[in-house]
CSV table of C-alpha atoms in Angstrom, one decimal:
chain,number,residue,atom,x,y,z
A,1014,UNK,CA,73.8,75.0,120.5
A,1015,UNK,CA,77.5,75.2,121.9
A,1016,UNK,CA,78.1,77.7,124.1
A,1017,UNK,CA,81.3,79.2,125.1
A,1018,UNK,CA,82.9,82.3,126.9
A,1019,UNK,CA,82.5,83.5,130.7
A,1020,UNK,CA,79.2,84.7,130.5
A,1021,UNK,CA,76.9,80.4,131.0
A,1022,UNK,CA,73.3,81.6,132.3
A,1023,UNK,CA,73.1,78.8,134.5
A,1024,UNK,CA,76.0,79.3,136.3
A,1025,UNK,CA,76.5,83.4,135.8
A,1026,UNK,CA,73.7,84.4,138.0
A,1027,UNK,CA,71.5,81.9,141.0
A,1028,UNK,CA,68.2,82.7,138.9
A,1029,UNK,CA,67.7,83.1,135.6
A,1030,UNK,CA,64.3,85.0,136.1
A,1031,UNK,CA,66.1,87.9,138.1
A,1032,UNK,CA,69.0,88.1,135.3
A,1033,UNK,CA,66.4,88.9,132.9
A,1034,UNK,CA,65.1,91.8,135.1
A,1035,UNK,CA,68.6,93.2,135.5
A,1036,UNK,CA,69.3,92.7,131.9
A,1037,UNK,CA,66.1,95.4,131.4
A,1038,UNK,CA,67.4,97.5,134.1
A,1039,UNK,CA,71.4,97.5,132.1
A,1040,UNK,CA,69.6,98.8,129.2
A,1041,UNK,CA,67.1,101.3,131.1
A,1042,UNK,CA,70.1,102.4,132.9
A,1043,UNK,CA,72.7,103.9,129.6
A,1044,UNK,CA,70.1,104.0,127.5
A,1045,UNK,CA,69.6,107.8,126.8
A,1046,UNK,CA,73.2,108.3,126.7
A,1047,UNK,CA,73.6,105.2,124.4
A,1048,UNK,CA,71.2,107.1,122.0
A,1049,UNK,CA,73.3,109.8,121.4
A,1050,UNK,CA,76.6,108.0,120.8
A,1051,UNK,CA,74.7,105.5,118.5
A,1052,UNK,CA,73.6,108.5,116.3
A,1053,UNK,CA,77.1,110.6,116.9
A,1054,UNK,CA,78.4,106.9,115.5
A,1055,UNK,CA,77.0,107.2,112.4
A,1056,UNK,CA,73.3,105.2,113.0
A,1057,UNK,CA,70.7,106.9,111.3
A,1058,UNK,CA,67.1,105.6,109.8
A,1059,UNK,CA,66.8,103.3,106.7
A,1060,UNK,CA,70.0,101.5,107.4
A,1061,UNK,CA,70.1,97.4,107.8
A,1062,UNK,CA,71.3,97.1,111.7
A,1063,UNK,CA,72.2,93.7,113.4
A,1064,UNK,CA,72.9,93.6,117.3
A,1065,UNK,CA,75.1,90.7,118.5
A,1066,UNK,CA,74.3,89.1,121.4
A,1067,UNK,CA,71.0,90.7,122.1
A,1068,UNK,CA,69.5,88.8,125.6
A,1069,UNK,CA,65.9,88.8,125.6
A,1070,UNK,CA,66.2,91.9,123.1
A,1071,UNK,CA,66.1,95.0,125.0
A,1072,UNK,CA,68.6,97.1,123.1
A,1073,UNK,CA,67.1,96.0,119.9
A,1074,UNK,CA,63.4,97.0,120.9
A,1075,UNK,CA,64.7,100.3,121.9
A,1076,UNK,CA,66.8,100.7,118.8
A,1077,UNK,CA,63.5,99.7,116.4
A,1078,UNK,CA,61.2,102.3,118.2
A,1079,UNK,CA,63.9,104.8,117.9
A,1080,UNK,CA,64.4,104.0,114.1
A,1081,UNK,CA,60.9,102.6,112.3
A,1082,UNK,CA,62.1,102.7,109.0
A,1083,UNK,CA,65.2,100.8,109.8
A,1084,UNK,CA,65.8,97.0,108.9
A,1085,UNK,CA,67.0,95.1,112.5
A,1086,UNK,CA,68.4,91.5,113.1
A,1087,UNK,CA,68.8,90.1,116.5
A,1088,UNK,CA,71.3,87.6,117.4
A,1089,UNK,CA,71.6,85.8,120.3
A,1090,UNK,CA,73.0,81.8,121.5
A,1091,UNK,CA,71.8,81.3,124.7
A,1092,UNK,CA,68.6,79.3,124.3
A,1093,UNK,CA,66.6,80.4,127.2
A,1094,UNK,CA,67.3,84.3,126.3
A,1095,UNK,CA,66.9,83.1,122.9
A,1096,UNK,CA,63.1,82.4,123.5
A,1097,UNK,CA,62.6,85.0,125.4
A,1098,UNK,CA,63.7,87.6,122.6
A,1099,UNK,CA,62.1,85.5,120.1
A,1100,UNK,CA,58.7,86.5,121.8
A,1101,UNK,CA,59.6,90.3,122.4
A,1102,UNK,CA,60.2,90.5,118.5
A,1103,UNK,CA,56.7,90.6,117.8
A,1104,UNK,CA,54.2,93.1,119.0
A,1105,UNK,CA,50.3,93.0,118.3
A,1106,UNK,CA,51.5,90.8,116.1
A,1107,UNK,CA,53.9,92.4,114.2
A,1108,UNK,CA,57.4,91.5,114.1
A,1109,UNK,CA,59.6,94.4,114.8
A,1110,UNK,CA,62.7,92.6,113.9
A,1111,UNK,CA,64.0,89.0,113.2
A,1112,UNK,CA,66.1,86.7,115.4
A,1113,UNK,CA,68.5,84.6,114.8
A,1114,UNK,CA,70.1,81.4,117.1
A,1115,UNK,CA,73.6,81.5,116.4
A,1116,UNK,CA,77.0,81.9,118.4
A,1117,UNK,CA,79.0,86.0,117.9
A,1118,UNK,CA,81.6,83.7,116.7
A,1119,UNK,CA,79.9,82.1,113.8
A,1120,UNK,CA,77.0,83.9,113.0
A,1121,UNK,CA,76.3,81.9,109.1
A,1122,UNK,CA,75.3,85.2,107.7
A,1123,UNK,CA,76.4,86.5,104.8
A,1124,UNK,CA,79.3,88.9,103.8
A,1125,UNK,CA,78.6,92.7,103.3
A,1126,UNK,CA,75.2,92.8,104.9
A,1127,UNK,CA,74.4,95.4,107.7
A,1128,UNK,CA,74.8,99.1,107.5
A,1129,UNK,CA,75.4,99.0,111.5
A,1130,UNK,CA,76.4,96.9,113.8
A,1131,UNK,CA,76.3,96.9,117.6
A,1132,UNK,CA,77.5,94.3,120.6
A,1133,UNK,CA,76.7,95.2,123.8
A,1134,UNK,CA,78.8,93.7,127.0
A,1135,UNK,CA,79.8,90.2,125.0
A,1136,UNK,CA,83.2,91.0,124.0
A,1137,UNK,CA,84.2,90.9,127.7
A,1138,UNK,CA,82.9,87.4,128.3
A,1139,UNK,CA,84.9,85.7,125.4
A,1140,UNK,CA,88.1,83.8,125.1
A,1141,UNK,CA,88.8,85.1,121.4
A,1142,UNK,CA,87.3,89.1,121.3
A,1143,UNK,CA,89.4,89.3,118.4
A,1144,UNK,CA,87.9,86.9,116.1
A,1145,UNK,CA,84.3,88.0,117.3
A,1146,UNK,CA,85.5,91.8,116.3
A,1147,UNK,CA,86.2,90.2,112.6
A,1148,UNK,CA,83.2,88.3,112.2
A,1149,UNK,CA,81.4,91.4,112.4
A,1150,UNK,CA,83.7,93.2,110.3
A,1151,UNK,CA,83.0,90.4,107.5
A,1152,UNK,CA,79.3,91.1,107.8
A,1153,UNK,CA,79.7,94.6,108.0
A,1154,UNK,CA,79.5,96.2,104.1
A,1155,UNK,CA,82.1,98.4,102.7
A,1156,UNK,CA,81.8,101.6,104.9
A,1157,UNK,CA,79.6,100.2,107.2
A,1158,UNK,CA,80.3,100.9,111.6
A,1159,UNK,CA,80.2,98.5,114.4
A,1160,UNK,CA,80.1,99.4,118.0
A,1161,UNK,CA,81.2,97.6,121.1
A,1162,UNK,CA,79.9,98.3,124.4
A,1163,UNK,CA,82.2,96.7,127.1
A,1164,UNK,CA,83.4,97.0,130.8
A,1165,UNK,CA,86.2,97.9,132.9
A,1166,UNK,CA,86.0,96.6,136.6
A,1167,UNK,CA,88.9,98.8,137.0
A,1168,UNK,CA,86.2,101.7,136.4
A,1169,UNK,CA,82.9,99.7,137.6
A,1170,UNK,CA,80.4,101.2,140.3
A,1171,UNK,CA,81.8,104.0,142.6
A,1172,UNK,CA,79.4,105.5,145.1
A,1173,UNK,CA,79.8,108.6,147.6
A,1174,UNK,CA,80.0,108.1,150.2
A,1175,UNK,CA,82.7,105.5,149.7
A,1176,UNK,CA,82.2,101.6,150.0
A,1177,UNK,CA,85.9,99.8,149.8
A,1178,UNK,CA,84.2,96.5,150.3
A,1179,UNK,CA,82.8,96.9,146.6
A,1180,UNK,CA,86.7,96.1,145.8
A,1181,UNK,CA,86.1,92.4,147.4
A,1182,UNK,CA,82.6,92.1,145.2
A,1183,UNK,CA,84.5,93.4,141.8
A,1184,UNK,CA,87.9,91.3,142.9
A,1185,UNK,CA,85.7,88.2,143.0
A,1186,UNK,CA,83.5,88.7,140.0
A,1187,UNK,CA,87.3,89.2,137.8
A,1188,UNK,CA,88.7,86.0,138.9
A,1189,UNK,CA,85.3,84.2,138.0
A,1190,UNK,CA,84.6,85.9,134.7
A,1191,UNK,CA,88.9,85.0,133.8
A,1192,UNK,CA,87.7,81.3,135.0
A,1193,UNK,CA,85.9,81.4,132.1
A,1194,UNK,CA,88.1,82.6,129.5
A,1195,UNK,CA,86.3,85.9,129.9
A,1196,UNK,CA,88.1,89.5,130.7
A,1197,UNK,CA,86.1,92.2,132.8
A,1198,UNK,CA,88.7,94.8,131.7
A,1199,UNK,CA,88.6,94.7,128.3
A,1200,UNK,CA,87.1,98.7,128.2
A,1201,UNK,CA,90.3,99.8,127.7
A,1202,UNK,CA,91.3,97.4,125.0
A,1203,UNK,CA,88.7,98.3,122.6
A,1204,UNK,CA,90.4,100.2,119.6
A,1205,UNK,CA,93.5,98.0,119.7
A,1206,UNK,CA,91.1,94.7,119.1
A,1207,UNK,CA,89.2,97.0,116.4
A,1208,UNK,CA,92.7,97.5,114.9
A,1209,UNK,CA,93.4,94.1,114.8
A,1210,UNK,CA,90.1,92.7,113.6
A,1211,UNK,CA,90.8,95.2,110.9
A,1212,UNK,CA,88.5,98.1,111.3
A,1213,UNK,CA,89.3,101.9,110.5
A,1214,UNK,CA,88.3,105.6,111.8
A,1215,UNK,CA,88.1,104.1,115.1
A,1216,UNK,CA,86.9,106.3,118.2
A,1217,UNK,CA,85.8,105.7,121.6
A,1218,UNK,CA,83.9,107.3,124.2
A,1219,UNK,CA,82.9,106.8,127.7
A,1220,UNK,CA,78.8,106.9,128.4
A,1221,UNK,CA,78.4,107.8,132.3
A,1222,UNK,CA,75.3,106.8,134.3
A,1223,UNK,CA,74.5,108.8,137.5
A,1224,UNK,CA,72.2,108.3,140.1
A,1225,UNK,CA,71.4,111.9,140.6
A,1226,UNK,CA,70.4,111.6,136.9
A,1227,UNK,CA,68.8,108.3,136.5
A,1228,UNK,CA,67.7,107.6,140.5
A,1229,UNK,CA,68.4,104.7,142.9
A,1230,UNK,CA,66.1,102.0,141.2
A,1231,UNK,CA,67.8,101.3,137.8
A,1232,UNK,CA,71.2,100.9,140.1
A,1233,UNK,CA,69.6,98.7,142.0
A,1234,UNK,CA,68.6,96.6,139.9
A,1235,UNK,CA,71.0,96.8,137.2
A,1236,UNK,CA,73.5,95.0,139.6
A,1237,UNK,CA,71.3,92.9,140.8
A,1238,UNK,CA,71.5,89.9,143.8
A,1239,UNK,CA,71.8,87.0,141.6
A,1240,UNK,CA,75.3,87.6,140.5
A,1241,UNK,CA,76.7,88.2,144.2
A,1242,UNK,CA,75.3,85.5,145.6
A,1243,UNK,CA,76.5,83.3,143.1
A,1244,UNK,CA,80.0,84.0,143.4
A,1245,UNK,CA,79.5,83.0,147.1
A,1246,UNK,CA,78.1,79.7,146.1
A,1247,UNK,CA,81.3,79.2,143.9
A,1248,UNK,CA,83.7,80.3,146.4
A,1249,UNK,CA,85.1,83.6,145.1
A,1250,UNK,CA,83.3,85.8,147.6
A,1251,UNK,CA,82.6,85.1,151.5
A,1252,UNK,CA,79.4,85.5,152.9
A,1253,UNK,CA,81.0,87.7,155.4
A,1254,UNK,CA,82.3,89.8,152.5
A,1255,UNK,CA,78.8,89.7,150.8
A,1256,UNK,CA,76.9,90.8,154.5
A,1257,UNK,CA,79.2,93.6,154.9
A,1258,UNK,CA,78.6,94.9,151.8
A,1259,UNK,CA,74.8,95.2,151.4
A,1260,UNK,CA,75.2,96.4,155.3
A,1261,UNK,CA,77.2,99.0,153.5
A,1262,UNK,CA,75.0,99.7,151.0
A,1263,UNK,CA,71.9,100.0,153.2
A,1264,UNK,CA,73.7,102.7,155.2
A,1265,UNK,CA,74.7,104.9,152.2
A,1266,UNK,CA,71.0,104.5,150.4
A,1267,UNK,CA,69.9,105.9,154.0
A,1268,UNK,CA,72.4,108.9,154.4
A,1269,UNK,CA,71.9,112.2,152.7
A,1270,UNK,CA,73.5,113.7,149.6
A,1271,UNK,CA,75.0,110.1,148.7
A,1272,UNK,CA,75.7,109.4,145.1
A,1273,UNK,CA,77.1,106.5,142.5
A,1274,UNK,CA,77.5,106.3,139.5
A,1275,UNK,CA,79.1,103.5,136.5
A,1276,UNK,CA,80.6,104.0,133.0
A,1277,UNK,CA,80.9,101.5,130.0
A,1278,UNK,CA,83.1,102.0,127.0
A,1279,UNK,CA,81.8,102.4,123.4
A,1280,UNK,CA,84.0,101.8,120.9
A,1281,UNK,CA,83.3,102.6,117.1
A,1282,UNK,CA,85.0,101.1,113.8
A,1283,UNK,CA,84.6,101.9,110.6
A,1284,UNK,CA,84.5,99.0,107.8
A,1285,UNK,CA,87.2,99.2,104.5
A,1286,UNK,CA,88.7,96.9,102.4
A,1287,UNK,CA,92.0,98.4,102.0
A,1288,UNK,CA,92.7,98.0,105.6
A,1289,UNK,CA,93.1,94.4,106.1
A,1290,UNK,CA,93.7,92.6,109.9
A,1291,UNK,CA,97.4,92.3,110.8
A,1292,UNK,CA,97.0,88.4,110.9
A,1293,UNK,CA,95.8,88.7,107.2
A,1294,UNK,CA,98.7,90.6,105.9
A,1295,UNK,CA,101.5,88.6,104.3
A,1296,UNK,CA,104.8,90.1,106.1
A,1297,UNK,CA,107.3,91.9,103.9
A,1298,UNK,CA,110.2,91.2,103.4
A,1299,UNK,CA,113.1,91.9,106.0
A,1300,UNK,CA,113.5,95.6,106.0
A,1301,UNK,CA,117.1,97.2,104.2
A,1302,UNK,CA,118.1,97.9,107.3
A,1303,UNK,CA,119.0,94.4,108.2
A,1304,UNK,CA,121.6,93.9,105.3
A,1305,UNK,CA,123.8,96.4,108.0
A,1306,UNK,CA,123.0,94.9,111.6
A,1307,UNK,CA,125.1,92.0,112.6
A,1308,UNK,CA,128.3,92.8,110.1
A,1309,UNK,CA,128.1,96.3,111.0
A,1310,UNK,CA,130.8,96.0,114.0
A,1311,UNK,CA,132.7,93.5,111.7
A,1312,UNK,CA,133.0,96.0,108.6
A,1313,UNK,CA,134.3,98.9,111.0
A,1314,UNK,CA,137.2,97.4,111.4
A,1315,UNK,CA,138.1,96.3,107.6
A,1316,UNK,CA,136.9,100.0,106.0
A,1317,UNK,CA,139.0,103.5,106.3
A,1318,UNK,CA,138.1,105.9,108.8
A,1319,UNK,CA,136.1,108.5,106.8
A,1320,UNK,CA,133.6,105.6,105.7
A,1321,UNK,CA,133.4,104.6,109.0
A,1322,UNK,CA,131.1,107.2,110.2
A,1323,UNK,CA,129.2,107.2,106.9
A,1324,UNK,CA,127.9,103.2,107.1
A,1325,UNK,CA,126.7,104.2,111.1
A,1326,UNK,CA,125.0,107.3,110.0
A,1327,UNK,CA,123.3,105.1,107.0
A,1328,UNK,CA,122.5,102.4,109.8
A,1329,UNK,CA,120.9,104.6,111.8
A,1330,UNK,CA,118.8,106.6,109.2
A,1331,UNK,CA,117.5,102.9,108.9
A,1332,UNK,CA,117.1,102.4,112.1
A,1333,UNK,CA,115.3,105.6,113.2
A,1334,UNK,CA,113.3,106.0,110.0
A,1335,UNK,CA,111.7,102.1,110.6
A,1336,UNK,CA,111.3,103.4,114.8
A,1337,UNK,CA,109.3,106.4,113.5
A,1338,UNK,CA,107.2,104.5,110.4
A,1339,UNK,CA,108.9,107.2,107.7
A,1340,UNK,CA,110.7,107.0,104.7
A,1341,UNK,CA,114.4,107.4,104.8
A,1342,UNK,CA,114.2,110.1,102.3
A,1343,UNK,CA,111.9,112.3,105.5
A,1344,UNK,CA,115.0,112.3,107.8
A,1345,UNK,CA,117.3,114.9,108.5
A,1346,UNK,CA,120.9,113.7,110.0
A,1347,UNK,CA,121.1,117.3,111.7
A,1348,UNK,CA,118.1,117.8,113.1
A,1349,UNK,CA,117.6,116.7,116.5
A,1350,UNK,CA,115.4,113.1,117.2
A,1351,UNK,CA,113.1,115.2,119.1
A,1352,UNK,CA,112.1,117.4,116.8
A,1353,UNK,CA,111.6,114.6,114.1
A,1354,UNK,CA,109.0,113.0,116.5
A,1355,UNK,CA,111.1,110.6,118.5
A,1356,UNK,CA,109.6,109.4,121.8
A,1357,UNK,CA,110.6,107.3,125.1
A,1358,UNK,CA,109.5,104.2,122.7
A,1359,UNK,CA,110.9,104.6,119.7
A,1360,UNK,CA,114.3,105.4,122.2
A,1361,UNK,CA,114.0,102.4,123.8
A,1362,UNK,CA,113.2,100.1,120.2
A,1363,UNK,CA,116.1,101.8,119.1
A,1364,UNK,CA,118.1,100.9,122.1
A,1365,UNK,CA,117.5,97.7,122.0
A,1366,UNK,CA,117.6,97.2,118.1
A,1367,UNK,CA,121.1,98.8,118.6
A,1368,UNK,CA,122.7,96.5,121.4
A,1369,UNK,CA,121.2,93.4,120.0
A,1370,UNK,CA,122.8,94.2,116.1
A,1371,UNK,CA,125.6,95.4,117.2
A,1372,UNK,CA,126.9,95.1,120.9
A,1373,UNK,CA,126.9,98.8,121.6
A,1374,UNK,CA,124.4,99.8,124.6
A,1375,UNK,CA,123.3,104.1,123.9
A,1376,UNK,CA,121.7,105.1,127.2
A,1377,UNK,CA,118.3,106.1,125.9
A,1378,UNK,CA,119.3,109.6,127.6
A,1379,UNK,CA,121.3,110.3,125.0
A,1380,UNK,CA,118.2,110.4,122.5
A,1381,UNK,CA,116.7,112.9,124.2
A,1382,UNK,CA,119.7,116.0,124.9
A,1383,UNK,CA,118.8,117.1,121.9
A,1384,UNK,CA,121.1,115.0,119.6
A,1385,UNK,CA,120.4,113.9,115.9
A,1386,UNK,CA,121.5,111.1,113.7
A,1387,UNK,CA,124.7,112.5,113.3
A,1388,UNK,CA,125.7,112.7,117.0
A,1389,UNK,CA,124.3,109.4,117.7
A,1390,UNK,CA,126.6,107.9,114.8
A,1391,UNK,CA,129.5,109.0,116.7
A,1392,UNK,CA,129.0,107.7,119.8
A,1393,UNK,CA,128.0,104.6,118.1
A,1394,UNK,CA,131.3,104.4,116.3
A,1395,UNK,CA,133.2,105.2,119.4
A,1396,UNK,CA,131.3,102.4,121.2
A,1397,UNK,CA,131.9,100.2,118.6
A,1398,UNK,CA,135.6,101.5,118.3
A,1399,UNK,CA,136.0,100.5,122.1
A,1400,UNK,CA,134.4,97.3,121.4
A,1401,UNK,CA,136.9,96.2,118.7
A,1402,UNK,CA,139.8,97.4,120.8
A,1403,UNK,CA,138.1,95.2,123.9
A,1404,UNK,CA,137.8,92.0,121.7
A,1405,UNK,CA,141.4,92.3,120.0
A,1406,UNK,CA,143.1,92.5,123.4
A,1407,UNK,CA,140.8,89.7,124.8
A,1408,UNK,CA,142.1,87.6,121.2
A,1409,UNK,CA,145.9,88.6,122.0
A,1410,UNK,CA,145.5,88.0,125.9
A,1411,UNK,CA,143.9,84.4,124.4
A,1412,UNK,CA,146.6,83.9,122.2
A,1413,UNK,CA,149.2,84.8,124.3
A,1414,UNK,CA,147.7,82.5,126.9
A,1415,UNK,CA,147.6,80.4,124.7
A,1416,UNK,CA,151.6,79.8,123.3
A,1417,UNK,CA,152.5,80.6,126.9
A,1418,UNK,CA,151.1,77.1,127.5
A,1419,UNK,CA,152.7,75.1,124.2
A,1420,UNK,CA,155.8,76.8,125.3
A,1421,UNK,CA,155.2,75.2,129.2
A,1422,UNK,CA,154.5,71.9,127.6
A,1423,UNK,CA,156.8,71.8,125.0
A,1424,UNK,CA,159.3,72.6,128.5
A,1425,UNK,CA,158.2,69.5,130.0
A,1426,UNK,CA,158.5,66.8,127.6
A,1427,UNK,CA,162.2,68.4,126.6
């Protein structure tokens, strides 16, 4: 079965038998404080559950003892972890949940399935997060949540007392996890791909694991050797690099009082039809607000001078009502932007929406000296006041130029 994304077993880690190991020790390592975001998440007994990307099923067999009564599906691509988790789904020989060989991408299950749905450090290894975030919102049912456990190798491992050459280790494992289409700092992306895959309610939280909590093993081994020495053999990390480091490390596991501890990011999404991905929407028509832009400057110059400040003040009222998502009808002209919830980024839109429509450039300072719609209209129409005056002299300075030289060559040929 195809396989795609940053995260190839055969090439991720120099043995496939230790990855396994520190795939156990991942799980071992969050798993009480997974628990407790799981249930704070909405997962609760009796529900239909499906795990994307499950490994040799360690999540999964925690999340089945946890919940007996519970209905869980297992879904994983890689064939040799497949195999592995196809063996830990039965026990004494019952099966404690069924497995499934497909891709995150494409997972051929039906629409409206699962209760809950969790995937746990895949997003990060994939070229398209995105459409991985709406598969599982298409087998999600109406209501239903889906969590997504990720990294952020801006936020990895950090031990006391400090080991800077972890920055060469992390540095190196970025570019070869981007190599592959893959991005170690998705963490922080989370609810902005949940709100593009189309998801609602969406929350996230940070789980921390401590070695003053959990001990030195599970750290141990949840990072592993295989990884490291890899990314030697490919050429993003020295062996010098790699020496210095576990020199590093052996010194702070010997030293008193030392510490270290890692987060991961769990993001929750809630499933509902009447929130539809921005890809799927059909875009609207342009807003009102473009019948004023480009003629704007144009029709200053043709209307009398108490209209003038009235079509600006309308312009803008269209302008700032579209910057702050409101109705028109919400806005008051005399009430400072401020108060009405303008920001540094709805200034700068506005800025910008401003000098490209209409020529005028309002320093985004003057947004925030407590001015409203009203003052802004004014120093919009003396900008574009200034402007007119600006291009009528350039036209007369043109078309003086310009009989200046019919007049020279009318000279010569007389």
């Amino acid at each position: 079965m195809e396989q795609t994304g940053s995260y190839q077993l055969q090439t991720f880690t120099a043995n496939a038998g230790s990855e396994v190991k520190r795939l156990k020790a991942q799980v071992d390592l969050f798993w009480k404080k997974e628990i407790k975001f799981y249930r704070m998440f909405g997962l609760k007994d009796s529900m239909t559950v499906l795990e994307c990307g499950s490994g040799p099923g360690y999540l999964i067999e925690n999340l089945s003892a946890e919940f007996p009564n519970s209905s869980f599906t297992a879904l994983e691509v890689d064939s040799y972890l497949f195999d592995i988790l196809k063996q830990n789904a039965a026990m004494n020989g019952q099966k404690r949940y069924d497995v499934i060989q497909q891709s995150i991408m494409s997972t051929g299950l039906p629409d409206n399935t699962y209760d809950f749905v969790i995937t746990r450090l895949v997003l990060e290894h994939l070229p398209d997060p995105i459409g991985a975030a709406r598969e599982l919102y298409r087998v999600l049912k109406t209501g239903g949540k889906a969590v997504f456990v990720a990294n952020d190798f801006d936020f990895h491992l950090r031990t006391c007392p400090d080991i800077p050459e972890l920055k060469k280790l992390y540095d190196a494992y970025c570019r070869s996890r981007q190599a592959g289409g893959g991005n170690p700092k998705i963490g922080r992306e989370l609810p902005g791909i949940l709100k593009q895959a189309g998801f609602v309610n969406i929350d996230m939280e940070i789980a921390c694991a401590h070695s003053e909590i959990t001990g030195d093993r599970l750290f141990l081994e949840s990072e592993g050797i295989g990884i490291s020495s890899q990314l030697v053999k490919e050429g993003y990390l020295t062996r010098e690099a790699l020496d210095e480091i576990a020199v590093q490390w052996h010194a702070l596991l010997g030293s008193d009082n030392h510490a270290f501890y890692r987060q991961i990011f769990m993001a929750v999404g809630e499933k509902n039809p009447r929130a539809m991905p921005k890809n799927f929407i059909k875009k609207p028509e342009q807003s009102v607000r473009h019948n004023y832009n480009k003629s704007l400057a144009a029709d200053i110059k043709t209307i009398e001078q108490p209209r003038k400040l009235e079509l600006i003040e309308k312009y803008l009222c269209e302008q700032v009502a579209g910057a702050l998502d409101v109705e028109v009808s919400g806005l008051r002209s005399d009430l400072s932007l401020i108060d009405q919830g303008f920001d540094s980024l709805s200034a700068v839109e506005l800025k910008n929406i401003i000098k490209s429509e209409t020529g005028a450039d309002i320093s985004v300072a003057e947004f925030f000296e407590g001015r409203c719609i009203k003052d802004i209209s004014r120093l919009l129409l003396d900008s574009l006041m200034k402007n007119n005056k600006k291009t009528e002299r350039i036209s007369a300075d043109s078309r003086n130029n310009h009989a200046r030289k019919e007049k020279k060559d009318s000279d010569i040929w007389e």
